[in-house]
């Protein structure tokens, strides 16, 4: 049996064929061109699904179901994208559109939730029941898996863990309308913001030496980690604060949910133990009542494949 997973992004539609070992064995992509009518975007998606099946000479009877990960809020059981500002989709019945072209079960789900499910089914948290996957990227997203299933909340909007407030007074303003959200301190964007600030005051930092054209505006997250590896005190200082900020939110999640594992994903997961070791150290220090930390903290292993694998397997976990 095979599964089709779709990552419906604002720019690109990526489709993957997933085998019974939960590996992507074929993939294909096309432009979303989101300015078009929704029906046309979804028709293209259906055609990409057909193409990926044709690559292995598969027919509908070989495919368990199609799962689609989308930004925004979706109702997986109804197959509807309820709202997605990134795509300009509002209450769109994705299932009925796709089923005009392919006669398979179709499920839709928030893309961060799909990535979390992917890590649990086949990545860093394989075999774990209760897991929170935290995506540290441009923002901070996440997905909560409880008892092997995505926890969606009562109205399909749960898991917005980037908007836990960690600095109530005088915190950085956030796109969500609040101030001091975790995302403003634990995202790659936040790390870069702090690195740029220190490079302006201390231009002797290795962070600046490693940046493209030695320009403050070109500093990226990798420059900070690389400078720290060289022993640059400014990079070490910025990263130490960054790790503490991540640990603060992770400890909050552990206090609420006590999962078996927290997986740190997104672009930052490439740092592996350079990220998870210091975060684990600070979480241990902050544990409730000085309790022993039992929750494992690991880096994600599937990278960008997590979303497609998780989407593909949606139909097996509902
Ligand atoms: Zn926020």
XYZ file of C-alpha atoms and ligand atoms in Angstrom:
319
model
C 0.000 0.000 0.000
C 1.122 3.543 -0.781
C 0.119 6.956 0.507
C 0.152 10.372 -1.154
C 1.189 13.415 0.861
C 0.852 16.993 -0.331
C 2.523 20.106 1.033
C 0.315 22.936 -0.196
C 2.434 26.052 0.273
C 1.866 29.655 -0.706
C 4.473 29.339 -3.483
C 4.832 25.637 -4.310
C 2.696 22.508 -4.250
C 4.882 19.504 -3.372
C 3.534 15.993 -3.757
C 5.206 12.865 -2.430
C 4.493 9.176 -2.839
C 5.112 7.418 0.477
C 5.628 3.671 0.785
C 4.681 1.339 3.633
C 8.027 2.009 5.328
C 6.928 5.646 5.529
C 9.630 6.815 3.118
C 9.100 9.225 0.227
C 9.904 7.202 -2.901
C 8.776 9.684 -5.561
C 8.083 13.383 -5.515
C 6.979 16.117 -7.845
C 6.131 19.786 -7.471
C 4.515 22.698 -9.256
C 3.810 26.375 -8.627
C 0.786 27.251 -6.488
C 0.072 30.524 -8.286
C -2.261 31.392 -5.450
C -3.731 34.398 -7.267
C -5.750 31.919 -9.355
C -9.204 30.560 -8.576
C -9.066 27.901 -5.845
C -10.562 25.308 -8.199
C -7.591 25.693 -10.539
C -5.030 25.357 -7.757
C -6.773 22.190 -6.569
C -7.077 20.776 -10.074
C -3.307 21.203 -10.530
C -2.814 19.448 -7.205
C -4.947 16.515 -8.335
C -2.960 16.295 -11.592
C 0.321 16.258 -9.641
C -1.058 13.385 -7.543
C -1.868 11.490 -10.747
C 1.604 12.185 -12.122
C 3.342 10.887 -9.004
C 1.265 7.689 -9.214
C 2.115 7.305 -12.913
C 5.837 7.430 -12.100
C 5.446 4.012 -10.447
C 2.598 2.765 -12.663
C 0.225 2.799 -9.702
C -3.561 2.989 -9.872
C -6.086 4.239 -7.335
C -6.432 0.790 -5.780
C -2.749 0.891 -4.756
C -3.207 4.134 -2.788
C -4.608 4.263 0.749
C -5.514 7.972 0.710
C -4.341 11.485 -0.074
C -3.388 13.815 2.778
C -2.824 17.529 2.325
C -0.923 19.826 4.659
C -1.900 23.474 4.366
C -1.113 26.671 6.232
C -4.005 27.880 8.381
C -6.862 25.992 9.967
C -8.345 22.852 8.443
C -10.967 20.308 9.367
C -9.351 16.959 8.476
C -12.426 14.777 8.807
C -14.530 17.043 6.572
C -11.677 17.699 4.125
C -12.167 21.443 4.360
C -9.638 24.284 4.687
C -11.503 26.597 7.068
C -9.196 29.578 6.748
C -5.748 30.179 5.320
C -4.637 33.767 4.845
C -1.437 32.542 3.122
C -3.475 30.878 0.392
C -6.534 33.098 0.411
C -8.617 29.960 1.047
C -11.751 30.413 3.102
C -14.009 27.445 3.790
C -12.805 25.553 0.726
C -13.932 21.949 0.315
C -10.650 20.461 -0.855
C -11.937 16.900 -0.712
C -14.822 17.374 -3.137
C -12.610 19.302 -5.589
C -9.870 16.639 -5.612
C -12.441 13.854 -5.866
C -13.644 15.324 -9.171
C -10.396 13.935 -10.610
C -9.279 11.111 -8.296
C -11.503 8.681 -6.430
C -9.612 8.376 -3.169
C -10.166 9.455 0.426
C -8.815 12.990 0.946
C -7.826 14.568 4.264
C -6.525 18.056 5.030
C -4.629 19.262 8.063
C -2.579 22.228 9.234
C 0.960 21.907 7.838
C 2.739 22.178 11.206
C 0.523 19.407 12.573
C 1.448 17.266 9.552
C 5.160 17.837 10.178
C 4.679 16.829 13.820
C 2.870 13.645 12.805
C 5.653 12.880 10.310
C 8.324 13.060 13.027
C 6.242 10.762 15.230
C 5.479 8.216 12.510
C 8.904 8.038 10.951
C 11.387 10.549 12.391
C 12.991 11.602 15.665
C 9.977 10.608 17.773
C 9.175 7.312 16.041
C 7.240 5.055 18.394
C 6.546 7.796 20.974
C 2.944 8.415 22.067
C 2.961 11.930 23.463
C 5.143 14.406 21.624
C 5.333 18.128 20.974
C 7.183 19.119 17.814
C 8.420 22.706 17.963
C 9.375 24.269 14.635
C 12.050 26.936 15.089
C 12.109 28.849 11.828
C 11.027 32.270 10.630
C 8.451 31.957 13.379
C 7.799 29.280 15.984
C 5.154 26.741 15.077
C 4.316 23.366 16.390
C 2.151 20.361 16.615
C 0.959 18.406 19.611
C 0.598 14.636 19.327
C -1.257 12.950 22.178
C -1.710 9.204 22.287
C -0.338 8.969 18.739
C -2.864 11.408 17.283
C -2.768 15.089 16.422
C -4.358 17.145 19.180
C -6.486 19.723 17.325
C -8.391 21.325 20.163
C -12.132 21.843 20.107
C -12.170 24.033 16.990
C -9.129 22.755 15.032
C -6.882 25.666 16.080
C -4.737 24.104 18.837
C -0.944 23.891 18.778
C -0.116 27.574 18.297
C 2.709 27.197 20.768
C 4.763 30.048 19.298
C 2.305 32.423 20.904
C 2.850 31.390 24.496
C 3.887 34.643 26.128
C 7.249 34.364 27.900
C 7.812 38.092 28.524
C 4.642 39.700 29.730
C 6.033 43.137 30.525
C 7.758 45.075 27.750
C 8.035 42.118 25.412
C 8.616 42.340 21.668
C 5.413 42.959 19.693
C 4.199 39.899 17.780
C 2.239 39.532 14.540
C -0.567 37.879 16.528
C -1.322 41.132 18.305
C 0.215 40.291 21.701
C 3.618 41.180 23.094
C 6.393 38.934 24.341
C 5.372 35.749 22.503
C 7.830 32.833 22.556
C 8.189 33.190 18.781
C 9.748 36.626 19.302
C 12.584 35.031 21.319
C 12.992 31.462 20.046
C 12.655 31.817 16.262
C 15.580 32.038 13.858
C 14.342 35.563 13.188
C 14.852 36.422 16.859
C 18.346 34.907 16.924
C 19.323 36.929 13.855
C 17.830 40.103 15.338
C 19.950 39.728 18.490
C 23.084 38.823 16.501
C 22.687 41.944 14.360
C 22.247 44.065 17.479
C 25.452 42.772 19.074
C 27.386 43.063 15.797
C 26.496 46.742 15.599
C 27.917 47.376 19.072
C 30.863 44.946 18.714
C 31.922 44.899 15.047
C 34.943 42.784 16.069
C 32.661 39.761 16.530
C 33.317 36.696 14.368
C 29.591 36.726 13.544
C 30.233 39.730 11.328
C 33.448 38.256 9.905
C 31.470 35.185 8.790
C 28.533 37.109 7.324
C 28.339 37.587 3.561
C 30.316 40.703 2.564
C 30.858 41.226 6.332
C 27.585 43.173 6.363
C 25.326 43.306 9.397
C 22.267 42.963 7.166
C 23.564 39.636 5.805
C 24.003 37.919 9.177
C 22.194 34.566 9.277
C 21.614 31.990 11.992
C 24.434 29.731 10.792
C 26.930 32.600 11.135
C 26.086 32.760 14.845
C 26.559 29.017 15.418
C 29.786 28.983 13.381
C 31.171 31.981 15.276
C 30.342 30.259 18.569
C 32.266 27.174 17.431
C 35.275 29.445 16.950
C 34.862 30.583 20.542
C 33.556 34.064 19.748
C 32.320 35.476 23.075
C 29.595 37.571 21.487
C 28.126 34.643 19.579
C 28.297 32.524 22.729
C 26.465 35.232 24.657
C 23.714 35.608 22.029
C 23.289 31.832 21.813
C 23.215 31.382 25.582
C 20.274 33.794 25.832
C 18.657 32.104 22.836
C 18.923 28.641 24.430
C 17.425 29.978 27.675
C 14.538 31.466 25.715
C 13.875 28.154 23.975
C 14.155 26.319 27.300
C 11.593 28.638 28.905
C 8.900 27.700 26.375
C 9.901 24.028 26.366
C 9.578 23.925 30.163
C 6.119 25.515 29.900
C 5.086 22.766 27.476
C 6.475 20.054 29.750
C 4.650 21.543 32.746
C 1.351 21.448 30.877
C 1.609 18.207 28.896
C 4.495 16.120 30.270
C 5.169 14.523 26.869
C 7.583 11.624 26.289
C 9.530 13.799 23.930
C 9.921 17.336 22.649
C 11.296 17.504 19.114
C 13.001 20.708 17.999
C 12.512 21.114 14.248
C 12.720 23.776 11.569
C 15.952 25.225 10.228
C 17.534 25.109 13.700
C 17.342 21.305 13.867
C 20.464 21.172 11.651
C 22.455 22.190 14.774
C 21.481 18.886 16.439
C 23.161 18.460 19.848
C 24.573 21.989 19.736
C 20.951 23.003 20.120
C 19.422 20.199 22.184
C 22.206 19.810 24.798
C 22.161 23.389 26.111
C 18.360 23.559 25.911
C 18.116 20.316 27.910
C 20.534 21.717 30.502
C 18.407 24.829 31.032
C 15.128 22.896 31.072
C 16.575 20.657 33.828
C 17.326 23.776 35.887
C 13.768 25.061 35.468
C 11.893 21.819 36.128
C 8.871 22.153 38.376
C 9.768 21.622 42.021
C 13.248 20.501 41.028
C 11.814 17.285 39.611
C 13.959 15.101 37.406
C 13.511 15.747 33.682
C 12.069 12.629 32.071
C 10.977 14.167 28.772
C 13.607 13.665 26.069
C 14.538 16.680 23.952
C 15.694 15.746 20.446
C 16.342 17.428 17.107
C 13.989 16.633 14.226
C 15.438 14.243 11.657
C 13.143 14.464 8.619
C 13.706 18.098 7.643
C 11.317 19.263 4.936
C 10.087 15.704 4.312
C 8.228 15.630 7.649
C 5.259 17.592 6.314
C 4.723 15.339 3.303
C 5.155 12.103 5.266
C 2.808 13.308 8.012
C 0.215 14.465 5.471
C 0.423 11.152 3.627
C -0.289 9.220 6.823
C -3.164 11.401 8.054
C -5.709 8.873 6.847
C -4.157 6.139 9.010
C -4.436 8.052 12.293
C -7.883 9.641 12.193
Zn 2.263 36.023 19.105
